[in-house]
Amino acid sequence: PIPAHVLTVGVFRGEDPATVRAAALASGVRAVQLHGNHPHGDFTALKDLGLPLVRAVDAEADLRCGAYDEDLLIVDAPRPGSGEPWDWAAVRGRPSGQWMLAGGLGPANVAEAIEAAGPWGVDVSSGVETAPGVKDSELIRAFLRAARHG
C-alpha cells in the first residue's frame, strides 16, 4: 500500500469529466490533475469529488491561479512531455499565488529554472528517469538537493 503521507495524483489529458470521475473513484487517487486545455466546466463538474484539483497548462494559457476553480496551477513547457528546457523566465510574474513550474526540469537545471521563473514549487517526471517511466532514486535526490539549495 501507498503510505498515507504520499499524495497520489491521477493525471488526465483530454478525458471528459465522467471518465475522470470514474477513474478517480475507482483508483482511490487523492488528487486529480487535468492537463491541457480543459474548459472551466470540467473543473466545476469535478469539484464535488472533494479532491484537490490541479490545472496543468502551457505558458500560453490563462495563468491566473484559481481562474478555473482549481486548487493548484502547474505551468508546463510549450510541448508538455518533451523533457526539453524552455524559456522559464517568460512566465515570471504572470501567475500569482502558489503555482508550480514543470517542463524540461532535471537536477542540472532546476535551480536555474526556479531563479528564472519564481515558482512556489516544481514538478518533475522525465528529468529523473533513466528510461521512459523508470524513476531513479539518485536522480530524485539530486533534483531535490538542487531545488532546495540552488
Short mmCIF file of N, CA and C in Angstrom, two decimals, residues 19-139:
data_model
loop_
_atom_site.label_atom_id
_atom_site.label_comp_id
_atom_site.label_asym_id
_atom_site.label_seq_id
_atom_site.Cartn_x
_atom_site.Cartn_y
_atom_site.Cartn_z
N THR A 19 -15.44 10.38 -17.23
CA THR A 19 -14.34 9.41 -17.27
C THR A 19 -13.35 9.68 -16.14
N VAL A 20 -13.03 10.95 -15.94
CA VAL A 20 -12.10 11.34 -14.87
C VAL A 20 -12.68 10.94 -13.52
N ARG A 21 -13.95 11.25 -13.31
CA ARG A 21 -14.62 10.93 -12.04
C ARG A 21 -14.57 9.43 -11.77
N ALA A 22 -14.94 8.63 -12.76
CA ALA A 22 -14.97 7.18 -12.59
C ALA A 22 -13.57 6.64 -12.28
N ALA A 23 -12.57 7.12 -12.99
CA ALA A 23 -11.19 6.65 -12.77
C ALA A 23 -10.68 7.07 -11.41
N ALA A 24 -10.98 8.30 -11.01
CA ALA A 24 -10.52 8.79 -9.71
C ALA A 24 -11.15 8.00 -8.57
N LEU A 25 -12.43 7.73 -8.68
CA LEU A 25 -13.12 6.97 -7.62
C LEU A 25 -12.66 5.52 -7.59
N ALA A 26 -12.47 4.92 -8.75
CA ALA A 26 -12.06 3.51 -8.81
C ALA A 26 -10.62 3.32 -8.33
N SER A 27 -9.76 4.29 -8.60
CA SER A 27 -8.34 4.13 -8.27
C SER A 27 -7.99 4.58 -6.86
N GLY A 28 -8.80 5.46 -6.29
CA GLY A 28 -8.50 5.96 -4.96
C GLY A 28 -7.44 7.05 -4.92
N VAL A 29 -7.15 7.69 -6.06
CA VAL A 29 -6.19 8.79 -6.04
C VAL A 29 -6.69 9.87 -5.08
N ARG A 30 -5.77 10.66 -4.58
CA ARG A 30 -6.12 11.69 -3.61
C ARG A 30 -6.13 13.09 -4.20
N ALA A 31 -5.85 13.22 -5.50
CA ALA A 31 -5.92 14.49 -6.21
C ALA A 31 -6.09 14.18 -7.69
N VAL A 32 -6.64 15.15 -8.43
CA VAL A 32 -6.87 15.00 -9.86
C VAL A 32 -6.19 16.15 -10.59
N GLN A 33 -5.40 15.81 -11.61
CA GLN A 33 -4.76 16.82 -12.45
C GLN A 33 -5.34 16.74 -13.85
N LEU A 34 -5.88 17.86 -14.32
CA LEU A 34 -6.35 17.95 -15.70
C LEU A 34 -5.27 18.69 -16.48
N HIS A 35 -4.69 18.02 -17.46
CA HIS A 35 -3.56 18.56 -18.20
C HIS A 35 -4.01 18.98 -19.59
N GLY A 36 -3.72 20.20 -19.96
CA GLY A 36 -4.07 20.70 -21.29
C GLY A 36 -5.21 21.69 -21.23
N ASN A 37 -5.90 21.83 -22.35
CA ASN A 37 -6.93 22.86 -22.48
C ASN A 37 -8.31 22.37 -22.07
N HIS A 38 -8.44 21.98 -20.83
CA HIS A 38 -9.75 21.59 -20.31
C HIS A 38 -10.57 22.85 -20.05
N PRO A 39 -11.84 22.87 -20.42
CA PRO A 39 -12.67 24.04 -20.14
C PRO A 39 -12.99 24.16 -18.65
N HIS A 40 -13.37 25.36 -18.26
CA HIS A 40 -13.73 25.65 -16.87
C HIS A 40 -14.77 24.67 -16.36
N GLY A 41 -15.72 24.32 -17.22
CA GLY A 41 -16.80 23.42 -16.82
C GLY A 41 -16.33 22.06 -16.36
N ASP A 42 -15.19 21.59 -16.88
CA ASP A 42 -14.65 20.30 -16.43
C ASP A 42 -14.27 20.37 -14.96
N PHE A 43 -13.68 21.48 -14.55
CA PHE A 43 -13.29 21.65 -13.15
C PHE A 43 -14.53 21.77 -12.26
N THR A 44 -15.52 22.53 -12.74
CA THR A 44 -16.76 22.68 -12.00
C THR A 44 -17.44 21.33 -11.80
N ALA A 45 -17.44 20.51 -12.85
CA ALA A 45 -18.09 19.20 -12.78
C ALA A 45 -17.39 18.24 -11.82
N LEU A 46 -16.12 18.49 -11.53
CA LEU A 46 -15.36 17.59 -10.66
C LEU A 46 -15.19 18.11 -9.24
N LYS A 47 -15.60 19.33 -8.99
CA LYS A 47 -15.37 19.95 -7.67
C LYS A 47 -15.99 19.12 -6.54
N ASP A 48 -17.15 18.52 -6.80
CA ASP A 48 -17.84 17.78 -5.73
C ASP A 48 -17.17 16.44 -5.39
N LEU A 49 -16.11 16.07 -6.10
CA LEU A 49 -15.35 14.88 -5.71
C LEU A 49 -14.71 15.07 -4.34
N GLY A 50 -14.48 16.33 -3.98
CA GLY A 50 -13.83 16.61 -2.71
C GLY A 50 -12.33 16.37 -2.73
N LEU A 51 -11.77 16.25 -3.93
CA LEU A 51 -10.33 16.06 -4.09
C LEU A 51 -9.69 17.35 -4.59
N PRO A 52 -8.44 17.60 -4.23
CA PRO A 52 -7.75 18.76 -4.81
C PRO A 52 -7.71 18.62 -6.33
N LEU A 53 -7.97 19.73 -7.02
CA LEU A 53 -7.94 19.76 -8.47
C LEU A 53 -6.73 20.58 -8.93
N VAL A 54 -5.96 20.01 -9.83
CA VAL A 54 -4.76 20.65 -10.35
C VAL A 54 -4.98 20.94 -11.83
N ARG A 55 -4.70 22.18 -12.23
CA ARG A 55 -4.80 22.56 -13.64
C ARG A 55 -3.39 22.71 -14.18
N ALA A 56 -3.03 21.89 -15.16
CA ALA A 56 -1.70 21.95 -15.78
C ALA A 56 -1.85 22.43 -17.21
N VAL A 57 -1.20 23.55 -17.51
CA VAL A 57 -1.33 24.18 -18.83
C VAL A 57 0.04 24.65 -19.31
N ASP A 58 0.11 24.96 -20.61
CA ASP A 58 1.37 25.51 -21.11
C ASP A 58 1.39 27.02 -20.85
N ALA A 59 2.52 27.62 -21.09
CA ALA A 59 2.76 29.02 -20.73
C ALA A 59 1.90 30.01 -21.51
N GLU A 60 1.25 29.57 -22.57
CA GLU A 60 0.40 30.46 -23.37
C GLU A 60 -1.04 30.51 -22.86
N ALA A 61 -1.38 29.68 -21.90
CA ALA A 61 -2.76 29.59 -21.40
C ALA A 61 -3.05 30.69 -20.38
N ASP A 62 -4.27 30.69 -19.88
CA ASP A 62 -4.67 31.59 -18.80
C ASP A 62 -3.91 31.18 -17.55
N LEU A 63 -3.03 32.06 -17.07
CA LEU A 63 -2.17 31.72 -15.93
C LEU A 63 -2.64 32.35 -14.63
N ARG A 64 -3.91 32.68 -14.54
CA ARG A 64 -4.44 33.19 -13.28
C ARG A 64 -4.71 32.02 -12.35
N CYS A 65 -4.03 31.99 -11.22
CA CYS A 65 -4.24 30.91 -10.25
C CYS A 65 -5.68 30.94 -9.76
N GLY A 66 -6.34 29.80 -9.82
CA GLY A 66 -7.71 29.69 -9.35
C GLY A 66 -8.76 30.11 -10.36
N ALA A 67 -8.36 30.52 -11.54
CA ALA A 67 -9.31 31.00 -12.55
C ALA A 67 -10.31 29.93 -12.97
N TYR A 68 -9.95 28.68 -12.82
CA TYR A 68 -10.83 27.57 -13.18
C TYR A 68 -11.31 26.82 -11.94
N ASP A 69 -11.24 27.48 -10.81
CA ASP A 69 -11.60 26.87 -9.52
C ASP A 69 -10.68 25.72 -9.15
N GLU A 70 -9.48 25.71 -9.73
CA GLU A 70 -8.50 24.68 -9.37
C GLU A 70 -7.83 25.06 -8.06
N ASP A 71 -7.28 24.05 -7.40
CA ASP A 71 -6.57 24.27 -6.14
C ASP A 71 -5.10 24.57 -6.36
N LEU A 72 -4.56 24.16 -7.50
CA LEU A 72 -3.15 24.39 -7.80
C LEU A 72 -2.99 24.51 -9.31
N LEU A 73 -2.13 25.44 -9.72
CA LEU A 73 -1.81 25.64 -11.13
C LEU A 73 -0.39 25.14 -11.39
N ILE A 74 -0.22 24.37 -12.47
CA ILE A 74 1.10 23.96 -12.94
C ILE A 74 1.30 24.57 -14.32
N VAL A 75 2.39 25.30 -14.49
CA VAL A 75 2.73 25.87 -15.79
C VAL A 75 3.80 24.98 -16.41
N ASP A 76 3.47 24.41 -17.56
CA ASP A 76 4.33 23.43 -18.21
C ASP A 76 4.95 24.02 -19.48
N ALA A 77 5.83 23.26 -20.07
CA ALA A 77 6.51 23.64 -21.31
C ALA A 77 5.51 23.80 -22.45
N PRO A 78 5.89 24.56 -23.48
CA PRO A 78 5.02 24.68 -24.65
C PRO A 78 4.71 23.31 -25.27
N ARG A 79 5.64 22.37 -25.16
CA ARG A 79 5.42 21.00 -25.63
C ARG A 79 5.51 20.07 -24.43
N PRO A 80 4.44 19.95 -23.65
CA PRO A 80 4.47 19.11 -22.45
C PRO A 80 4.91 17.69 -22.76
N GLY A 81 5.72 17.15 -21.86
CA GLY A 81 6.18 15.78 -22.02
C GLY A 81 7.42 15.63 -22.87
N SER A 82 7.90 16.73 -23.45
CA SER A 82 9.07 16.64 -24.32
C SER A 82 10.36 16.47 -23.53
N GLY A 83 10.36 16.91 -22.27
CA GLY A 83 11.57 16.85 -21.47
C GLY A 83 12.59 17.91 -21.84
N GLU A 84 12.20 18.83 -22.71
CA GLU A 84 13.12 19.87 -23.18
C GLU A 84 12.99 21.14 -22.36
N PRO A 85 14.12 21.74 -21.95
CA PRO A 85 14.07 23.04 -21.27
C PRO A 85 13.41 24.08 -22.17
N TRP A 86 12.82 25.08 -21.56
CA TRP A 86 12.16 26.15 -22.30
C TRP A 86 12.43 27.47 -21.61
N ASP A 87 11.87 28.55 -22.10
CA ASP A 87 12.14 29.88 -21.55
C ASP A 87 11.33 30.10 -20.28
N TRP A 88 11.85 29.59 -19.16
CA TRP A 88 11.14 29.69 -17.89
C TRP A 88 10.90 31.14 -17.48
N ALA A 89 11.82 32.03 -17.81
CA ALA A 89 11.69 33.44 -17.42
C ALA A 89 10.46 34.09 -18.06
N ALA A 90 9.96 33.53 -19.14
CA ALA A 90 8.80 34.10 -19.83
C ALA A 90 7.55 34.12 -18.96
N VAL A 91 7.50 33.29 -17.93
CA VAL A 91 6.31 33.25 -17.08
C VAL A 91 6.51 33.97 -15.75
N ARG A 92 7.70 34.48 -15.50
CA ARG A 92 7.97 35.16 -14.22
C ARG A 92 6.98 36.30 -14.02
N GLY A 93 6.30 36.30 -12.87
CA GLY A 93 5.36 37.36 -12.53
C GLY A 93 3.99 37.20 -13.15
N ARG A 94 3.79 36.27 -14.06
CA ARG A 94 2.47 36.10 -14.68
C ARG A 94 1.49 35.35 -13.80
N PRO A 95 1.83 34.16 -13.31
CA PRO A 95 0.90 33.56 -12.35
C PRO A 95 1.05 34.27 -11.00
N SER A 96 -0.05 34.43 -10.31
CA SER A 96 0.03 34.99 -8.96
C SER A 96 -0.34 33.89 -7.99
N GLY A 97 0.15 33.98 -6.79
CA GLY A 97 -0.17 32.97 -5.80
C GLY A 97 0.76 31.78 -5.89
N GLN A 98 0.32 30.66 -5.35
CA GLN A 98 1.14 29.45 -5.33
C GLN A 98 0.92 28.66 -6.62
N TRP A 99 1.99 28.52 -7.39
CA TRP A 99 1.93 27.78 -8.64
C TRP A 99 3.22 26.99 -8.79
N MET A 100 3.16 25.98 -9.65
CA MET A 100 4.33 25.12 -9.85
C MET A 100 4.81 25.20 -11.29
N LEU A 101 6.10 25.04 -11.45
CA LEU A 101 6.74 25.05 -12.76
C LEU A 101 7.07 23.62 -13.17
N ALA A 102 6.86 23.31 -14.43
CA ALA A 102 7.17 21.98 -14.97
C ALA A 102 7.76 22.14 -16.36
N GLY A 103 8.31 21.07 -16.86
CA GLY A 103 8.77 21.06 -18.24
C GLY A 103 10.27 21.19 -18.40
N GLY A 104 10.91 20.10 -18.75
CA GLY A 104 12.34 20.14 -19.03
C GLY A 104 13.22 20.28 -17.81
N LEU A 105 12.68 19.98 -16.64
CA LEU A 105 13.45 20.15 -15.41
C LEU A 105 14.22 18.88 -15.06
N GLY A 106 15.42 19.08 -14.51
CA GLY A 106 16.25 17.98 -14.05
C GLY A 106 17.21 18.50 -13.01
N PRO A 107 18.01 17.64 -12.42
CA PRO A 107 18.95 18.06 -11.38
C PRO A 107 19.90 19.17 -11.83
N ALA A 108 20.30 19.17 -13.09
CA ALA A 108 21.28 20.14 -13.58
C ALA A 108 20.71 21.53 -13.83
N ASN A 109 19.38 21.66 -13.97
CA ASN A 109 18.84 22.98 -14.32
C ASN A 109 17.69 23.46 -13.43
N VAL A 110 17.28 22.69 -12.45
CA VAL A 110 16.12 23.09 -11.65
C VAL A 110 16.39 24.38 -10.88
N ALA A 111 17.59 24.56 -10.36
CA ALA A 111 17.89 25.80 -9.62
C ALA A 111 17.79 27.01 -10.55
N GLU A 112 18.32 26.88 -11.75
CA GLU A 112 18.24 27.96 -12.75
C GLU A 112 16.78 28.26 -13.09
N ALA A 113 15.97 27.23 -13.25
CA ALA A 113 14.56 27.41 -13.59
C ALA A 113 13.81 28.12 -12.47
N ILE A 114 14.09 27.74 -11.24
CA ILE A 114 13.44 28.39 -10.09
C ILE A 114 13.82 29.87 -10.04
N GLU A 115 15.09 30.15 -10.24
CA GLU A 115 15.56 31.54 -10.25
C GLU A 115 14.90 32.34 -11.37
N ALA A 116 14.77 31.73 -12.53
CA ALA A 116 14.22 32.43 -13.70
C ALA A 116 12.73 32.68 -13.59
N ALA A 117 11.97 31.71 -13.09
CA ALA A 117 10.50 31.80 -13.13
C ALA A 117 9.87 32.23 -11.81
N GLY A 118 10.52 31.92 -10.69
CA GLY A 118 9.98 32.29 -9.39
C GLY A 118 8.76 31.51 -8.94
N PRO A 119 8.69 30.19 -9.20
CA PRO A 119 7.51 29.43 -8.78
C PRO A 119 7.52 29.12 -7.29
N TRP A 120 6.37 28.70 -6.79
CA TRP A 120 6.25 28.22 -5.41
C TRP A 120 6.83 26.82 -5.29
N GLY A 121 6.70 26.03 -6.37
CA GLY A 121 7.18 24.66 -6.37
C GLY A 121 7.52 24.21 -7.77
N VAL A 122 8.06 23.01 -7.89
CA VAL A 122 8.41 22.45 -9.19
C VAL A 122 7.85 21.04 -9.32
N ASP A 123 7.65 20.62 -10.56
CA ASP A 123 7.12 19.30 -10.89
C ASP A 123 8.07 18.65 -11.88
N VAL A 124 8.46 17.43 -11.61
CA VAL A 124 9.41 16.75 -12.50
C VAL A 124 8.91 15.35 -12.82
N SER A 125 9.25 14.88 -14.00
CA SER A 125 8.95 13.50 -14.37
C SER A 125 10.14 12.92 -15.12
N SER A 126 10.23 13.19 -16.43
CA SER A 126 11.29 12.57 -17.22
C SER A 126 12.69 13.02 -16.80
N GLY A 127 12.80 14.15 -16.14
CA GLY A 127 14.10 14.65 -15.70
C GLY A 127 14.76 13.82 -14.61
N VAL A 128 14.02 12.88 -14.04
CA VAL A 128 14.60 11.98 -13.02
C VAL A 128 14.43 10.52 -13.43
N GLU A 129 14.35 10.29 -14.74
CA GLU A 129 14.20 8.93 -15.26
C GLU A 129 15.47 8.47 -15.98
N THR A 130 15.75 7.18 -15.88
CA THR A 130 16.85 6.58 -16.62
C THR A 130 16.35 5.95 -17.93
N ALA A 131 15.06 5.72 -18.00
CA ALA A 131 14.37 5.22 -19.20
C ALA A 131 12.92 5.69 -19.06
N PRO A 132 12.17 5.75 -20.15
CA PRO A 132 10.79 6.21 -20.05
C PRO A 132 10.01 5.47 -18.96
N GLY A 133 9.52 6.25 -17.98
CA GLY A 133 8.72 5.70 -16.89
C GLY A 133 9.50 5.08 -15.75
N VAL A 134 10.83 5.07 -15.85
CA VAL A 134 11.66 4.45 -14.81
C VAL A 134 12.38 5.54 -14.02
N LYS A 135 11.88 5.82 -12.81
CA LYS A 135 12.47 6.84 -11.95
C LYS A 135 13.74 6.31 -11.29
N ASP A 136 14.71 7.18 -11.10
CA ASP A 136 15.99 6.82 -10.49
C ASP A 136 16.11 7.54 -9.15
N SER A 137 16.29 6.79 -8.07
CA SER A 137 16.32 7.39 -6.73
C SER A 137 17.47 8.38 -6.57
N GLU A 138 18.62 8.12 -7.18
CA GLU A 138 19.74 9.07 -7.08
C GLU A 138 19.43 10.37 -7.81
N LEU A 139 18.81 10.27 -8.97
CA LEU A 139 18.42 11.48 -9.71
C LEU A 139 17.37 12.26 -8.93
#
